[in-house]
Coordinates of N, CA, C and O in Angstrom, one line a residue:
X1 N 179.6 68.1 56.8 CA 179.3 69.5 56.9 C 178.1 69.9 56.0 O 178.4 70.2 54.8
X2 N 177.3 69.8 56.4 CA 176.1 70.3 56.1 C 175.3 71.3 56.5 O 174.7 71.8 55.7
X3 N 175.2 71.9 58.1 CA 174.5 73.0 58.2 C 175.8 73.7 59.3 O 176.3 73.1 60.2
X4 N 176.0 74.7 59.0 CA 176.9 75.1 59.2 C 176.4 76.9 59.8 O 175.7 77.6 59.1
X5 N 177.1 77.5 61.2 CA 176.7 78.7 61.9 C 178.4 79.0 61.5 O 179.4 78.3 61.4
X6 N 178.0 80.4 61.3 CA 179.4 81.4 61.1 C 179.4 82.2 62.3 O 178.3 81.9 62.8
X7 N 179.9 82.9 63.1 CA 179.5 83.4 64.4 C 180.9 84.4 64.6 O 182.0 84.1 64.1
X8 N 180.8 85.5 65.2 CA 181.8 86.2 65.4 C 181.4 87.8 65.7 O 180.2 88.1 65.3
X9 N 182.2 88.7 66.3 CA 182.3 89.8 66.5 C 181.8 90.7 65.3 O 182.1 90.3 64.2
X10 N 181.1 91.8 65.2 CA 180.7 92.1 64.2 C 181.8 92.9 63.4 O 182.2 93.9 64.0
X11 N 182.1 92.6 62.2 CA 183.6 93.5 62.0 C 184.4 92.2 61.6 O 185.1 92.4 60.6
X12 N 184.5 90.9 62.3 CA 185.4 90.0 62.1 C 185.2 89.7 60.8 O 186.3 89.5 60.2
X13 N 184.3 89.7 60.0 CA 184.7 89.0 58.4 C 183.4 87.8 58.7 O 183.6 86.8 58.0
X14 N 182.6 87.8 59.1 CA 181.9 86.8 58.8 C 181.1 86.5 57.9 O 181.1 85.3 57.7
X15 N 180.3 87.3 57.2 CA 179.6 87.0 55.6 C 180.5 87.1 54.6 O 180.0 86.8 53.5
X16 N 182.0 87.5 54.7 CA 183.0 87.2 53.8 C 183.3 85.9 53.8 O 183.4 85.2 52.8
X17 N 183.5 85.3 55.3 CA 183.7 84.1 55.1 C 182.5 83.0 54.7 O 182.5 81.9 54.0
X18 N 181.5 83.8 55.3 CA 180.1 83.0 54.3 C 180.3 82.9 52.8 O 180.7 81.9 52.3
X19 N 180.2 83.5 52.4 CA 180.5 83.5 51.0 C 181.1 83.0 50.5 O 180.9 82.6 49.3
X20 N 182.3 82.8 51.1 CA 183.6 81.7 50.5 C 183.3 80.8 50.4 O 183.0 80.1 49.4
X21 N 183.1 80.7 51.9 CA 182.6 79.0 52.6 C 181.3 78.2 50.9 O 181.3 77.1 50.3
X22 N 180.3 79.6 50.9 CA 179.1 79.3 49.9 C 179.9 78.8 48.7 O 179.3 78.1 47.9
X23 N 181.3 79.1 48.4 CA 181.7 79.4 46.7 C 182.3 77.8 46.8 O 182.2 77.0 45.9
X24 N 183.0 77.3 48.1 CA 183.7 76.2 47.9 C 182.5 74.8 48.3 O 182.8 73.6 48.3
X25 N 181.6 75.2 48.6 CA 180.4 74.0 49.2 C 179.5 74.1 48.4 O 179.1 73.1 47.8
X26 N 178.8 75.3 48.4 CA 177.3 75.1 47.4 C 176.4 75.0 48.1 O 175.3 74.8 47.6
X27 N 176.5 75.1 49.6 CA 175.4 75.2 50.5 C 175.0 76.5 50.5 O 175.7 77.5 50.4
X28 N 173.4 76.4 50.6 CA 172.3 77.5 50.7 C 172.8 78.7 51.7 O 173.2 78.3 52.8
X29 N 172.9 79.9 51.4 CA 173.7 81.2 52.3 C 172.5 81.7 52.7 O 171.6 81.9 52.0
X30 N 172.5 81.8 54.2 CA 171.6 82.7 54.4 C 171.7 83.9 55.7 O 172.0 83.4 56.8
X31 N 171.5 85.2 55.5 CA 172.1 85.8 56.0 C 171.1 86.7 57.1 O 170.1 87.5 57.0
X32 N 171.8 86.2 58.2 CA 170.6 87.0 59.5 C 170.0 88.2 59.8 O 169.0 88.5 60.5
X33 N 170.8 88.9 59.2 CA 170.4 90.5 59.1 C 169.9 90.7 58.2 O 169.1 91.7 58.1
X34 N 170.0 90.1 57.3 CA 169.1 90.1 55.9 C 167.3 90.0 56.7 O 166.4 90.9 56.6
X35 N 167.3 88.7 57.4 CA 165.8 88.6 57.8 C 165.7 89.7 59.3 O 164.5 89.6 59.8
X36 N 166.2 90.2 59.8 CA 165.9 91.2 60.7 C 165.9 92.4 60.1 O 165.1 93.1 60.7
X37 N 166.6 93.4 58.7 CA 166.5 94.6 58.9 C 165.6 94.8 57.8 O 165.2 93.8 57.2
X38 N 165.2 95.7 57.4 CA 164.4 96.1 56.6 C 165.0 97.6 55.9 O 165.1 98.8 56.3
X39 N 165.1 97.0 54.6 CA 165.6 98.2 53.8 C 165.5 99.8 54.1 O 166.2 100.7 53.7
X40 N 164.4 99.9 55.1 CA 164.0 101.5 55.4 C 164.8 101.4 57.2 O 164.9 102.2 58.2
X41 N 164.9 100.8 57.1 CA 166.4 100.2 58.7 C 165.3 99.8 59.8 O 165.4 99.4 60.9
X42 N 163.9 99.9 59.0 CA 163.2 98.9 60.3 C 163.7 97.5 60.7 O 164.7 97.1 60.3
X43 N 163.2 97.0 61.3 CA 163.4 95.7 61.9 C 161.9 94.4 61.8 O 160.7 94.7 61.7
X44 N 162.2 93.3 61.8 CA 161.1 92.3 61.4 C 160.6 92.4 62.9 O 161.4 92.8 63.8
X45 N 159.2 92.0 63.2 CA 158.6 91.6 63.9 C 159.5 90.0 64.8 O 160.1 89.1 64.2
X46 N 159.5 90.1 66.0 CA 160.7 88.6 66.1 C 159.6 87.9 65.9 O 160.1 86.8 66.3
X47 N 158.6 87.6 65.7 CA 157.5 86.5 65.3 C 157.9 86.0 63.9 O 158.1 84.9 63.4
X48 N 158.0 87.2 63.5 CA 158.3 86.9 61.5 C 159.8 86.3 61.2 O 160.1 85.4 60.5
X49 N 160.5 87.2 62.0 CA 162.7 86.3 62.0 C 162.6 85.0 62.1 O 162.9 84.1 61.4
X50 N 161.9 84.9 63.6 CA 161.4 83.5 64.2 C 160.9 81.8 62.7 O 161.3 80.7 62.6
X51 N 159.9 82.7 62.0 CA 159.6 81.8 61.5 C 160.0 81.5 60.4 O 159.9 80.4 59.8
X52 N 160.7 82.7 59.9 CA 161.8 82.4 59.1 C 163.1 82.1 58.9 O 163.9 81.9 58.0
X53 N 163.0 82.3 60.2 CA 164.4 81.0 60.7 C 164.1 79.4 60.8 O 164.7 78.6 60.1
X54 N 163.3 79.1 61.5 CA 163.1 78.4 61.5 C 162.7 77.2 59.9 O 162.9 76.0 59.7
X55 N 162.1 78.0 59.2 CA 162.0 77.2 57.3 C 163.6 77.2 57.4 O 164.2 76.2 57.9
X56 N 164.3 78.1 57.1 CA 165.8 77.8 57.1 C 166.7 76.7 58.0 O 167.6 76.1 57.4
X57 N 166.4 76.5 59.3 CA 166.6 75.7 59.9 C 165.8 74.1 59.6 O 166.0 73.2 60.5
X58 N 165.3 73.9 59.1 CA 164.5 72.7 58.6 C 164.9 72.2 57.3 O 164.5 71.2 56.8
X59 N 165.7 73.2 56.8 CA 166.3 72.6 55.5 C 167.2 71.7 55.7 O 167.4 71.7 56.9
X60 N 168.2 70.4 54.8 CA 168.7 69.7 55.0 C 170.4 70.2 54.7 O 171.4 69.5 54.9
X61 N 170.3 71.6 54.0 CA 171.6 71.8 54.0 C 171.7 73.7 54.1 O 170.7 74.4 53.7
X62 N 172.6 74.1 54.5 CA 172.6 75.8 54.7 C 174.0 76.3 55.4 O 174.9 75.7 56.0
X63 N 173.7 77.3 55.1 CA 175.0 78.4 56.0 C 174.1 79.3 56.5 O 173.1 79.8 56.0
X64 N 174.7 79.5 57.7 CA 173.7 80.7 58.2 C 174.5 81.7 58.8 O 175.2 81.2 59.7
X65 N 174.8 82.8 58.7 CA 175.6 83.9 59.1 C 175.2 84.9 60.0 O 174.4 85.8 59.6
X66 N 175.6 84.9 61.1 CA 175.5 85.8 62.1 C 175.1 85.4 63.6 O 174.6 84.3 63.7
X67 N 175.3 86.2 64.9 CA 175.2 86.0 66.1 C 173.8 85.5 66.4 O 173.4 84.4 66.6
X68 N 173.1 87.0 66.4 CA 172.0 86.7 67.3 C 171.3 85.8 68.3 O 170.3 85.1 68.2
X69 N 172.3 86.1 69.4 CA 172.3 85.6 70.5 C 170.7 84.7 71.2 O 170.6 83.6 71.8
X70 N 169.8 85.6 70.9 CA 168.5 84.9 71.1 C 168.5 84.1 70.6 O 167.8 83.5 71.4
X71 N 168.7 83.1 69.6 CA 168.3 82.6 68.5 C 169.5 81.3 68.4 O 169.7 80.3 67.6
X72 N 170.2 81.8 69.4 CA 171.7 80.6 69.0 C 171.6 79.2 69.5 O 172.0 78.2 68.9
X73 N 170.8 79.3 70.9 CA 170.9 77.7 71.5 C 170.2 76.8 70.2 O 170.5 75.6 69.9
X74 N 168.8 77.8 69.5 CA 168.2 76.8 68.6 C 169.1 76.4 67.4 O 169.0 75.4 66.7
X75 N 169.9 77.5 67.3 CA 170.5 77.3 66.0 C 172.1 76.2 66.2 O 172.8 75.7 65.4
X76 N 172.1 76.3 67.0 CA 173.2 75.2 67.1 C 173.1 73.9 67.7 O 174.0 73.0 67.9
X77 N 171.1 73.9 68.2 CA 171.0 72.4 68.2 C 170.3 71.6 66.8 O 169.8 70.5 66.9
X78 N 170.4 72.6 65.6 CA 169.8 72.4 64.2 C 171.1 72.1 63.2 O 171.0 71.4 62.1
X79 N 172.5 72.6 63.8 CA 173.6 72.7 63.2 C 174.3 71.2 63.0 O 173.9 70.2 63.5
X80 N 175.6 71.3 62.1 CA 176.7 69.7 62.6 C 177.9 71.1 62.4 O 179.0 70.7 62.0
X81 N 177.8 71.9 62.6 CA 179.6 72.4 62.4 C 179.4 74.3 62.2 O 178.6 75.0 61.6
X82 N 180.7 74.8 63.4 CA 180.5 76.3 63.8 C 181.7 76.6 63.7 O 182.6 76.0 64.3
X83 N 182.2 78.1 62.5 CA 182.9 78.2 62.5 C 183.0 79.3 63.5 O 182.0 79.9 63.1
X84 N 183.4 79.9 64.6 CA 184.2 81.0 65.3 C 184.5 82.1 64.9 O 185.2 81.4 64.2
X85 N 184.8 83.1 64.6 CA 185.6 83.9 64.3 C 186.0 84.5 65.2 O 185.0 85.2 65.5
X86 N 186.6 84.6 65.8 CA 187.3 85.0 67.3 C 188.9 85.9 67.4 O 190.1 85.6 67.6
X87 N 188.1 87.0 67.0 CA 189.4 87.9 66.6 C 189.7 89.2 67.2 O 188.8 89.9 67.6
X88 N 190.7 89.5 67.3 CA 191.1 91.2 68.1 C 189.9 92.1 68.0 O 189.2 92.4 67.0
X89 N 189.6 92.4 69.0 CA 188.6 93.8 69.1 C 189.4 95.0 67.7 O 188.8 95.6 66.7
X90 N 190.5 95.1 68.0 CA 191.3 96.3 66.5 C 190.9 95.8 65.4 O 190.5 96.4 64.5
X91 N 190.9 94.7 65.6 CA 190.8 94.3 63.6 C 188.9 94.7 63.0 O 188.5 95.2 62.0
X92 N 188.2 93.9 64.3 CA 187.2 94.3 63.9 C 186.2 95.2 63.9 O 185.0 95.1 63.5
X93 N 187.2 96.4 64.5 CA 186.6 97.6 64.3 C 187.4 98.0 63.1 O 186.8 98.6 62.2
X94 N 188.2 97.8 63.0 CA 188.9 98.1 61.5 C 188.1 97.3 59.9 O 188.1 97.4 58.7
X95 N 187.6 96.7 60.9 CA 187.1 95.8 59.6 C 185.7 96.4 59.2 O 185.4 96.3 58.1
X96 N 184.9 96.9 60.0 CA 183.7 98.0 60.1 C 183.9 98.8 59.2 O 183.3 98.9 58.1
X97 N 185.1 99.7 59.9 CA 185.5 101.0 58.9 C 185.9 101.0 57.3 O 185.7 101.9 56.5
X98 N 186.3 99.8 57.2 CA 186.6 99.2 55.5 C 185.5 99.0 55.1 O 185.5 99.1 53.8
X99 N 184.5 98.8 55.6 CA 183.0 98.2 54.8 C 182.1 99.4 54.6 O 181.0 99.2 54.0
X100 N 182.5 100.8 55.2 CA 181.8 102.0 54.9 C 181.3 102.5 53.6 O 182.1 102.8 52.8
X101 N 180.1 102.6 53.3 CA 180.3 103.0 51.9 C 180.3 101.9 51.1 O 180.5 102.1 49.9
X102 N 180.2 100.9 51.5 CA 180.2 99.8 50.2 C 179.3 99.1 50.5 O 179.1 98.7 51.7
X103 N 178.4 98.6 49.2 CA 176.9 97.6 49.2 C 177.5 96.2 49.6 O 178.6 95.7 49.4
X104 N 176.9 96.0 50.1 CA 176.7 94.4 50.7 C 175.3 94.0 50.8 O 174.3 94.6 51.1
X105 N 175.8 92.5 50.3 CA 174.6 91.4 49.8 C 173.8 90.9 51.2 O 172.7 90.4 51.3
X106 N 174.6 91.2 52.1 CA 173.8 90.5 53.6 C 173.7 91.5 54.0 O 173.4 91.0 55.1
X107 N 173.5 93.2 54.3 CA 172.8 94.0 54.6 C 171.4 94.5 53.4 O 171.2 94.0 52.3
X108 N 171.0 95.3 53.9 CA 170.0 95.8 52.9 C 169.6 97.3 52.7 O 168.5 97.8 52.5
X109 N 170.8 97.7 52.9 CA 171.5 99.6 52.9 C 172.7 99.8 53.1 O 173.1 99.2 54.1
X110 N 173.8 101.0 52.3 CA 174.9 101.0 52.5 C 174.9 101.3 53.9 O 173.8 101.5 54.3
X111 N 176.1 101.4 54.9 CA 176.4 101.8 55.7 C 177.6 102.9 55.7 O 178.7 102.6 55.4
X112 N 177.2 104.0 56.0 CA 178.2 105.3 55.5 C 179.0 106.1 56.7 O 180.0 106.7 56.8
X113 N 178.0 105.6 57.8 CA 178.4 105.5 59.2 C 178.8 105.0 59.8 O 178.0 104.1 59.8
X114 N 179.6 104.7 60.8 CA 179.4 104.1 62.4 C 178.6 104.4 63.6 O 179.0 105.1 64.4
X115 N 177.3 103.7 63.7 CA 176.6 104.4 64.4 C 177.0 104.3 65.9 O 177.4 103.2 66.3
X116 N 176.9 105.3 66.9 CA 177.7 105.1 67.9 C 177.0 103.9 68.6 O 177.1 104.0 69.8
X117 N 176.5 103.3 68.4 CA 174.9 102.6 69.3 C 175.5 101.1 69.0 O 175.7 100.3 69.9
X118 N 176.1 101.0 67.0 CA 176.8 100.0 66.9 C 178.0 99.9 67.1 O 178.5 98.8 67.2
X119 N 178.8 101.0 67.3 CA 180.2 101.0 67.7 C 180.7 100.2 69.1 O 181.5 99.3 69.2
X120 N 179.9 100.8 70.2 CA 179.4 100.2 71.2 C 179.2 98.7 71.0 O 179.8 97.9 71.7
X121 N 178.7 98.6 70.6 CA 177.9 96.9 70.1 C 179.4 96.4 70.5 O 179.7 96.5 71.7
X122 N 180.3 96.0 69.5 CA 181.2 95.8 69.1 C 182.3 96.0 70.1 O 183.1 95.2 70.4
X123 N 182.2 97.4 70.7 CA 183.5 97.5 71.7 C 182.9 96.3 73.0 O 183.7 95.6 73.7
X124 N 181.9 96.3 73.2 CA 181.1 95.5 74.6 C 181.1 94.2 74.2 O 181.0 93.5 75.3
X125 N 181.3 93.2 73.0 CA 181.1 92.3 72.5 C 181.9 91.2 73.1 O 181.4 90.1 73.4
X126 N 183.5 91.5 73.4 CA 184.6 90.9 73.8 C 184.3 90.6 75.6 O 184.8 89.7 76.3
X127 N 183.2 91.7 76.0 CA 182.8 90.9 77.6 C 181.6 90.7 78.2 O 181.2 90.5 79.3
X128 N 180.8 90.9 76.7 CA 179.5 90.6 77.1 C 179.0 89.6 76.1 O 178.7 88.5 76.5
X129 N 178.9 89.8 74.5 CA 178.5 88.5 74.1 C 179.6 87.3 73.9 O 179.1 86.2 74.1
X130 N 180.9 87.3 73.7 CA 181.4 86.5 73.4 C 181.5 85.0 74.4 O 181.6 83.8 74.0
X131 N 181.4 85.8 76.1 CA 181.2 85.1 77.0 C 179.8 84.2 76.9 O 179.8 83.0 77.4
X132 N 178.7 84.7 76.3 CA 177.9 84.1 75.7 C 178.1 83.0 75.1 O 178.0 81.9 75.6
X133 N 178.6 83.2 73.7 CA 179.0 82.5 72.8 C 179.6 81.1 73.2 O 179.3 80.0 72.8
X134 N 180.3 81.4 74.0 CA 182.0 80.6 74.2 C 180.6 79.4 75.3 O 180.5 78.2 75.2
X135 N 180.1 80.0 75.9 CA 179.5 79.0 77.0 C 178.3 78.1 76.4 O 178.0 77.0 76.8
X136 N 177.6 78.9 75.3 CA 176.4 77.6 74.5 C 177.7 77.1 73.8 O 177.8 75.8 74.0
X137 N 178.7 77.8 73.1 CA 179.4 76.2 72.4 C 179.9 75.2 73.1 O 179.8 74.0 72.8
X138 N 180.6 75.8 74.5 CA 181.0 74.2 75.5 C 179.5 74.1 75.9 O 179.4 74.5 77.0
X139 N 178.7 73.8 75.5 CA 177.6 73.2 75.6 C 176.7 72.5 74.7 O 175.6 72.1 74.9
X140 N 177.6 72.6 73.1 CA 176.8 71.9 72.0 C 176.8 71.0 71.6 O 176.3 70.7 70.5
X141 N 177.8 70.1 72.7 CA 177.5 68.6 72.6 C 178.7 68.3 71.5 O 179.8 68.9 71.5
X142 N 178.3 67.4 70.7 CA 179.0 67.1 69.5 C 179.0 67.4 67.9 O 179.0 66.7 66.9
X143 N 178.9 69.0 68.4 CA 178.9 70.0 67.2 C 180.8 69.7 66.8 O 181.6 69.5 67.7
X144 N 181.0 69.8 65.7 CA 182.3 70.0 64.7 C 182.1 72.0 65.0 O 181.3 72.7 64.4
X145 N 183.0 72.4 66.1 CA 183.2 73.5 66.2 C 184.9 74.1 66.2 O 185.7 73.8 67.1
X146 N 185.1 74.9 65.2 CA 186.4 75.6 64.3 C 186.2 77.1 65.0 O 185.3 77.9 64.7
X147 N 187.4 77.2 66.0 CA 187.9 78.8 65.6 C 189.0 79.2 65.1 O 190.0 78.5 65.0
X148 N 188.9 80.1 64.9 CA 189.8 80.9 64.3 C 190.3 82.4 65.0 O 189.4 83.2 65.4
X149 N 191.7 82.6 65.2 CA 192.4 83.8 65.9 C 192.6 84.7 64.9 O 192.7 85.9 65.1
X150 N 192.8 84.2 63.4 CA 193.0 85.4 62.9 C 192.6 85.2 61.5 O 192.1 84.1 61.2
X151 N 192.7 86.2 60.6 CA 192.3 86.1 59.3 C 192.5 84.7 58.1 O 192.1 84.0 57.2
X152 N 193.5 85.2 58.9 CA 195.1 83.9 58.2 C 194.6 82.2 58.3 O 194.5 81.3 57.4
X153 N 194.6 82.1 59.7 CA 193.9 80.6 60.1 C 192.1 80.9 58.9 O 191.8 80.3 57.9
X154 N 191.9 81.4 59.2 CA 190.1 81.4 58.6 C 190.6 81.2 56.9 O 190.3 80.1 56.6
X155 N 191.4 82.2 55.6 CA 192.0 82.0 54.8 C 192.2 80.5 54.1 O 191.8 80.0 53.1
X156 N 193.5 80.1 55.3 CA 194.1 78.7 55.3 C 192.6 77.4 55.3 O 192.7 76.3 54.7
X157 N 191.6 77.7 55.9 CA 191.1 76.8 56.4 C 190.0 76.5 55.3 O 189.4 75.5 55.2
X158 N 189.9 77.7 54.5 CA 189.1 77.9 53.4 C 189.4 77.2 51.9 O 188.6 76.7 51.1
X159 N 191.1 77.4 52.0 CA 192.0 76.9 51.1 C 191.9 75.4 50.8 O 191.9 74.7 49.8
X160 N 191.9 75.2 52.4 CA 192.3 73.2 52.2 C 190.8 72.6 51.9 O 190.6 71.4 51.7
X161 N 189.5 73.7 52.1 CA 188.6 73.0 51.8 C 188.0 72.9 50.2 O 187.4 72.0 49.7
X162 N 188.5 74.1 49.7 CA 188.9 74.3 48.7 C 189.1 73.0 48.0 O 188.3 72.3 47.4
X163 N 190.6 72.6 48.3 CA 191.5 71.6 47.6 C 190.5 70.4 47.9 O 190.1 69.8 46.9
X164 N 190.1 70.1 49.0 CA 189.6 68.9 49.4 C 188.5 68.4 47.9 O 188.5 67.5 47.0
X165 N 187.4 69.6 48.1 CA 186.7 69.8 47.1 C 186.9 69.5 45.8 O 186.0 69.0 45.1
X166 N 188.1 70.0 45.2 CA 188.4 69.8 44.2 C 188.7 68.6 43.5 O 188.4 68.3 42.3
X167 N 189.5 67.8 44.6 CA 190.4 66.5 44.9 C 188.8 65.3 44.9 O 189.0 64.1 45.0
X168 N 187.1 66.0 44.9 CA 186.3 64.8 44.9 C 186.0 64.5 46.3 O 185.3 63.5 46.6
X169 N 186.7 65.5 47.4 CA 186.5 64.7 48.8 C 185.4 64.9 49.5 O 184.8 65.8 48.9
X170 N 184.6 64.5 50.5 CA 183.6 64.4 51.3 C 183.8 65.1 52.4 O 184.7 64.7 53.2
X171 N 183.2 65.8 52.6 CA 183.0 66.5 54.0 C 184.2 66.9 54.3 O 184.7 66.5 55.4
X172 N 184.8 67.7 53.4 CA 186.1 68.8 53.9 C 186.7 69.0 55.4 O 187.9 69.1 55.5
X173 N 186.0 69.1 56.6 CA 186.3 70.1 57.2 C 186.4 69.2 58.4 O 186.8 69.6 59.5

């Protein structure tokens, strides 16, 4: 496990689990909305995301966190291993609303709102991107691909990589 896609509903926990994933591996974090938004909530040029995805994808070791659907067939023929997060539409709007108001390292402005534009996002996600998702991964060949249904499994899976780690082991997962 070396380059590794976090992928999920927005709301599921997925730069939380980046971060873990970063605390028990030491692999390079890098975070997608980081290179799309722009502190004043502009957006990158996709020429500029593009190319700096791509330096990131050329490295020999990384986490990369987030959907962005455009960008996935490349990123998961650059990958060896995808974690899923594949969880209740409730939780992860629940999980939105918990994050209001609080800084985060992979945005680049608090979020104080729900914007209805992203709310949406999120309610549509379960039959419009996910079906996405689900069909490039039965299609990524012999990617090491992990889902997870709920917090608990994602938790657990973090734990034993944890231990593995600890224990001197190779390639945890």
């Amino acid at each position: 496990m070396q380059k590794v896609l976090i992928l999920g509903c927005p709301g599921a926990g997925k730069s939380t689990f980046a971060r873990r994933l970063h605390a028990v591996t030491g692999l390079p974090l890098h975070y997608l909305d980081r290179l799309w938004h722009r502190p004043d909530r502009s957006t990158a040029a996709p020429e500029d995301f593009d190319r700096a995805l791509a330096q990131i994808l050329a490295g020999d070791r990384w986490i990369v966190d987030g959907n962005y659907l455009r960008t996935l067939e490349r990123r998961l023929q650059a990958c060896d291993t995808v974690f899923f997060l594949d969880y209740p539409l409730a939780l992860c709007l629940a999980g939105v609303q918990a994050r209001l108001g609080v800084p985060r390292e992979d945005l680049p402005w608090v979020e104080t709102v729900l914007d209805e534009e992203f709310r949406q996002e999120i309610l549509d996600f379960p039959t419009v991107q996910r079906p996405q998702v689900l069909r490039l991964l039965a299609a990524a060949g012999d990617k090491h691909i992990v889902t997870f249904r709920t917090r608990g499994e994602a938790g657990c899976c973090l734990q034993r990589l944890a231990a593995q780690a600890a224990a001197g082991g190779k390639d945890p997962v």
